[in-house]
mmCIF file of C-alpha atoms in Angstrom:
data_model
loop_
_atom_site.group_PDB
_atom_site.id
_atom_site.type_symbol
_atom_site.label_atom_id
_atom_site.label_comp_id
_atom_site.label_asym_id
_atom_site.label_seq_id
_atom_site.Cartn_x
_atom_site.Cartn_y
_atom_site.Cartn_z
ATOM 1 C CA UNK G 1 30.410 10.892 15.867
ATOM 2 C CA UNK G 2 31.480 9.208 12.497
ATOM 3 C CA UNK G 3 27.872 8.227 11.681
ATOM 4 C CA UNK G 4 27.427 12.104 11.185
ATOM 5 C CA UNK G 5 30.409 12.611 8.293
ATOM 6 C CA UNK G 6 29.663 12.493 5.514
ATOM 7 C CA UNK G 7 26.362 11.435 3.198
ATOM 8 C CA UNK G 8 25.354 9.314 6.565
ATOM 9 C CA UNK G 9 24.982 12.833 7.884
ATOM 10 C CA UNK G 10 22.185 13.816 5.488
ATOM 11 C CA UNK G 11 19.040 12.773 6.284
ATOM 12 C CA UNK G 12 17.867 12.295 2.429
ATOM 13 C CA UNK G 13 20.704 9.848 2.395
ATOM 14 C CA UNK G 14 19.632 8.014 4.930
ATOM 15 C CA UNK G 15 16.038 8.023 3.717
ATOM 16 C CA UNK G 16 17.073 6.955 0.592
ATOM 17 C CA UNK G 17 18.959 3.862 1.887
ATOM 18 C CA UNK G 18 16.138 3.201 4.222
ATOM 19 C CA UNK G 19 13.696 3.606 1.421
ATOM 20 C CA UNK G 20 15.415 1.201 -0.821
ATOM 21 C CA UNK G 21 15.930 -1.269 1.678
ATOM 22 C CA UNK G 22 12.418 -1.689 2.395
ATOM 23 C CA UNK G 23 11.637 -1.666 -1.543
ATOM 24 C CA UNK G 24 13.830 -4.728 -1.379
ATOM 25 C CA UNK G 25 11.360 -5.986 1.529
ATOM 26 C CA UNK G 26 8.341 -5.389 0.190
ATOM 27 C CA UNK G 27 9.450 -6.142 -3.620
ATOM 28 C CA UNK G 28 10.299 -9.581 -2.290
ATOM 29 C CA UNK G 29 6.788 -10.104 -0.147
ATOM 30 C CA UNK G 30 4.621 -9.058 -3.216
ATOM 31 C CA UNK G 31 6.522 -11.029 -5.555
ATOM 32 C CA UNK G 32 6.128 -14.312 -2.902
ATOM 33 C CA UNK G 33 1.890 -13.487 -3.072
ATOM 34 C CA UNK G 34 2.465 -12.656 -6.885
ATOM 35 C CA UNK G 35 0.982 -9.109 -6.406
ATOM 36 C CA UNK G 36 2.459 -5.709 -7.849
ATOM 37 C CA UNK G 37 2.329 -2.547 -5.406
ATOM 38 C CA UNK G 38 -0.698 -1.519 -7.647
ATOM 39 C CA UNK G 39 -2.470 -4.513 -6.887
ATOM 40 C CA UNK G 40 -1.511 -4.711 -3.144
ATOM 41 C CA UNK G 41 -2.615 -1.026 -2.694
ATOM 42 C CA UNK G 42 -5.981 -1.656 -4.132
ATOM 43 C CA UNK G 43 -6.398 -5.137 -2.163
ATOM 44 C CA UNK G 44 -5.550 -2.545 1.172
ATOM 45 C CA UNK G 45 -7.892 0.375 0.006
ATOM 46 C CA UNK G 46 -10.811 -2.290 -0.251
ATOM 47 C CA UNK G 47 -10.024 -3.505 2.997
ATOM 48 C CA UNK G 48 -10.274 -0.136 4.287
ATOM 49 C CA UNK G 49 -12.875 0.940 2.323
ATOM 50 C CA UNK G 50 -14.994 -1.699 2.300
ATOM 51 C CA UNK G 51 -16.593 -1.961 -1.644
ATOM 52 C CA UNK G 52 -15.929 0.780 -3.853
ATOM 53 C CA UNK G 53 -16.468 2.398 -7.442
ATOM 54 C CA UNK G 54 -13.079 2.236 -9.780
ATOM 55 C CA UNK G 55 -12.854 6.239 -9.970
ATOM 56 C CA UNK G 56 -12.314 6.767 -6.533
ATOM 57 C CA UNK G 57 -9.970 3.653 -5.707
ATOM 58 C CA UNK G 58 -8.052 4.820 -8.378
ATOM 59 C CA UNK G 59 -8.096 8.174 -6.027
ATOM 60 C CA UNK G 60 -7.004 6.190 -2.907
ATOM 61 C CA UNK G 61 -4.494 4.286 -4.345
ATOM 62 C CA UNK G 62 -2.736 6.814 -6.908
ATOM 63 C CA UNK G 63 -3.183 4.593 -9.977
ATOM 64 C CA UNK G 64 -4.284 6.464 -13.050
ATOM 65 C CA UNK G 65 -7.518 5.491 -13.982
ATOM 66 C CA UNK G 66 -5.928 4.493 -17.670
ATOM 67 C CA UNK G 67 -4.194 1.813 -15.729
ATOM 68 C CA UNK G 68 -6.417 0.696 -13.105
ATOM 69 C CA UNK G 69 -8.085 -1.454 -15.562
ATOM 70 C CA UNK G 70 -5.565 -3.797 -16.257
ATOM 71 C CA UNK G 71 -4.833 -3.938 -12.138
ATOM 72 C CA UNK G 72 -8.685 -4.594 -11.450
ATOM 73 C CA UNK G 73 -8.858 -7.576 -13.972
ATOM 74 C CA UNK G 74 -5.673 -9.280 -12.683
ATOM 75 C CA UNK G 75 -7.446 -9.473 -9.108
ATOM 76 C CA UNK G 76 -10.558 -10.586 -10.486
ATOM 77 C CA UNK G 77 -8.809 -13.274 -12.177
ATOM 78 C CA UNK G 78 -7.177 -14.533 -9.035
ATOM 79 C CA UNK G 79 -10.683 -14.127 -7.440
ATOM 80 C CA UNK G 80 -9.682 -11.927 -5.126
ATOM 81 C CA UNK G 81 -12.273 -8.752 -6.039
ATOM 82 C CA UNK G 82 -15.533 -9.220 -6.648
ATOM 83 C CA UNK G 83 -16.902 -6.908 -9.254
ATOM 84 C CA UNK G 84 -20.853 -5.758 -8.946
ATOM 85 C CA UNK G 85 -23.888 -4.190 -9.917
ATOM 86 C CA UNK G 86 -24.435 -0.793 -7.814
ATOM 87 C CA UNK G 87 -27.952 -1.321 -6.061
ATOM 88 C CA UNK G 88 -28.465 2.523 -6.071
ATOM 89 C CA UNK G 89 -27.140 2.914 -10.185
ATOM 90 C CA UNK G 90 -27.357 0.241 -12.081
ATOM 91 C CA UNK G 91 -24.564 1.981 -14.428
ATOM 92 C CA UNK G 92 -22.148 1.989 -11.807
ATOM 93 C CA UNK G 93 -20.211 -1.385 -10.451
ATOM 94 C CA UNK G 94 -19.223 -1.689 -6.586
ATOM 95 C CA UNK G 95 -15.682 -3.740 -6.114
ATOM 96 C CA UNK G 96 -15.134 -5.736 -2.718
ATOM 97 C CA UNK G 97 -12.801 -7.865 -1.562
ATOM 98 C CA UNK G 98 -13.557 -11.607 -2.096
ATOM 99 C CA UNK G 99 -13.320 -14.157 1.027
ATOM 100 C CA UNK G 100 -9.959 -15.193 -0.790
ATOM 101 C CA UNK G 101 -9.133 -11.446 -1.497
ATOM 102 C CA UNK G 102 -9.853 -11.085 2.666
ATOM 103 C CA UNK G 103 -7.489 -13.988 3.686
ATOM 104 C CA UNK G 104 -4.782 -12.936 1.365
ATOM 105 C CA UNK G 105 -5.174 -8.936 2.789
ATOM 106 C CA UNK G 106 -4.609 -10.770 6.429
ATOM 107 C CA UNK G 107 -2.002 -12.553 5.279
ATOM 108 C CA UNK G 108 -0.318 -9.349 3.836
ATOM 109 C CA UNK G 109 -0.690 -7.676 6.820
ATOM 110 C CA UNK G 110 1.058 -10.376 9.040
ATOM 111 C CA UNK G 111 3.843 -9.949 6.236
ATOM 112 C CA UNK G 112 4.155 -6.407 6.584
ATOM 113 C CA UNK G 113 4.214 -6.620 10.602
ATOM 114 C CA UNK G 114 7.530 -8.790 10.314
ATOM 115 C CA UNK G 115 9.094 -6.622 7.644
ATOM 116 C CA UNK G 116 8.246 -3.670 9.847
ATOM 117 C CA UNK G 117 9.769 -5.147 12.340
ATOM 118 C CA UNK G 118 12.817 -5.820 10.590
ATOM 119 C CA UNK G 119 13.352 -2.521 9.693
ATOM 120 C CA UNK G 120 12.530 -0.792 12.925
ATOM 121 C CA UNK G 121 13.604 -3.495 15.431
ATOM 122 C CA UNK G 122 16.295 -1.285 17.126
ATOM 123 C CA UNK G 123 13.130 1.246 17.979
ATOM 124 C CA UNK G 124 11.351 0.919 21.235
ATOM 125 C CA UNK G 125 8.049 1.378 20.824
ATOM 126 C CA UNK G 126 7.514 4.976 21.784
ATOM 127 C CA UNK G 127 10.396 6.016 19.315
ATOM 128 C CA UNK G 128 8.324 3.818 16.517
ATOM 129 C CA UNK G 129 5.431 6.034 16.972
ATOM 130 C CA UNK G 130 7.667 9.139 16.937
ATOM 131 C CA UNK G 131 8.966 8.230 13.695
ATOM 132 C CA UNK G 132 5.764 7.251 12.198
ATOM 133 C CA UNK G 133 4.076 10.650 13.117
ATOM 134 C CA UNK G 134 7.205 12.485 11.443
ATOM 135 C CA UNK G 135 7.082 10.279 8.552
ATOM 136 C CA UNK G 136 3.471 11.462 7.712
ATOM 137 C CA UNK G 137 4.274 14.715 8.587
ATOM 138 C CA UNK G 138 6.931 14.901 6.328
ATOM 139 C CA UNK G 139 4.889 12.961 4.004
ATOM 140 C CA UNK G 140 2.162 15.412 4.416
ATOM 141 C CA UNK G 141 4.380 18.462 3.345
ATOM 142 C CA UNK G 142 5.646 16.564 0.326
ATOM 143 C CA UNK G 143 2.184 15.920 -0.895
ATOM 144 C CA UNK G 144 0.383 18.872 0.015
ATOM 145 C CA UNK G 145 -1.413 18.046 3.368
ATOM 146 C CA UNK G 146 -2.215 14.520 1.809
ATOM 147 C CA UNK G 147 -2.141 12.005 4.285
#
């Protein structure tokens, strides 16, 4: 088979030129909700999440804490976070999603469903949820068991 000649028979190649491809993807979708990947992944740790404090988003997401700052503000700005008071410490402030941060998280998610689905359209179902479990496997032994 010609498909395995070659740097099409490596799978970091391929990887790679999947990888980019859906940089393109998402690139383009963040840049049409004005969001950075930063931004987006703190928008989808909150949603998951549900409220919380800066030192562990930064955790979730993989932003330096240095640089989360800047991230945080830009999403307050927009009115998509909403920055408060910890009932429990006083010193310590909660982040949450906003009711506009919410909508725009749904809408994100509807965006990544089509991109997804641009990508792995050829895949039947079953073989989507093959790949996905070997992608965090493989993820997982790249990152140390992180998942």
């Amino acid at each position: 088979m010609i498909i395995e000649q070659g740097f099409a028979g490596s799978s970091g190649f391929l990887l790679a030129r999947l990888g980019a491809e859906a940089r393109r993807l998402w690139a383009r979708m963040l840049a049409e909700h004005d969001l950075t990947p930063h931004q987006f992944g703190v928008l989808m740790a909150l949603d998951s999440l549900g409220e919380s404090y800066q030192q562990r988003l930064c955790g979730f997401v993989g932003i330096d804490p240095r640089n989360a700052v800047r991230v945080v503000d830009a999403l307050r700005r927009r009115e998509l976070l909403v920055r408060a008071p910890d009932p429990a410490d006083r010193r310590r402030h909660l982040l949450r999603l906003s009711p506009a941060g919410a909508g725009l998280v749904s809408a994100l998610r509807s965006a990544g469903e089509v991109i997804e689905g641009d990508l792995l359209g050829s895949l039947d179902p079953d073989e989507r949820a093959t790949l996905h479990r070997l992608l965090h496997k493989v993820f997982g032994s790249v990152h140390g068991g992180a998942e």
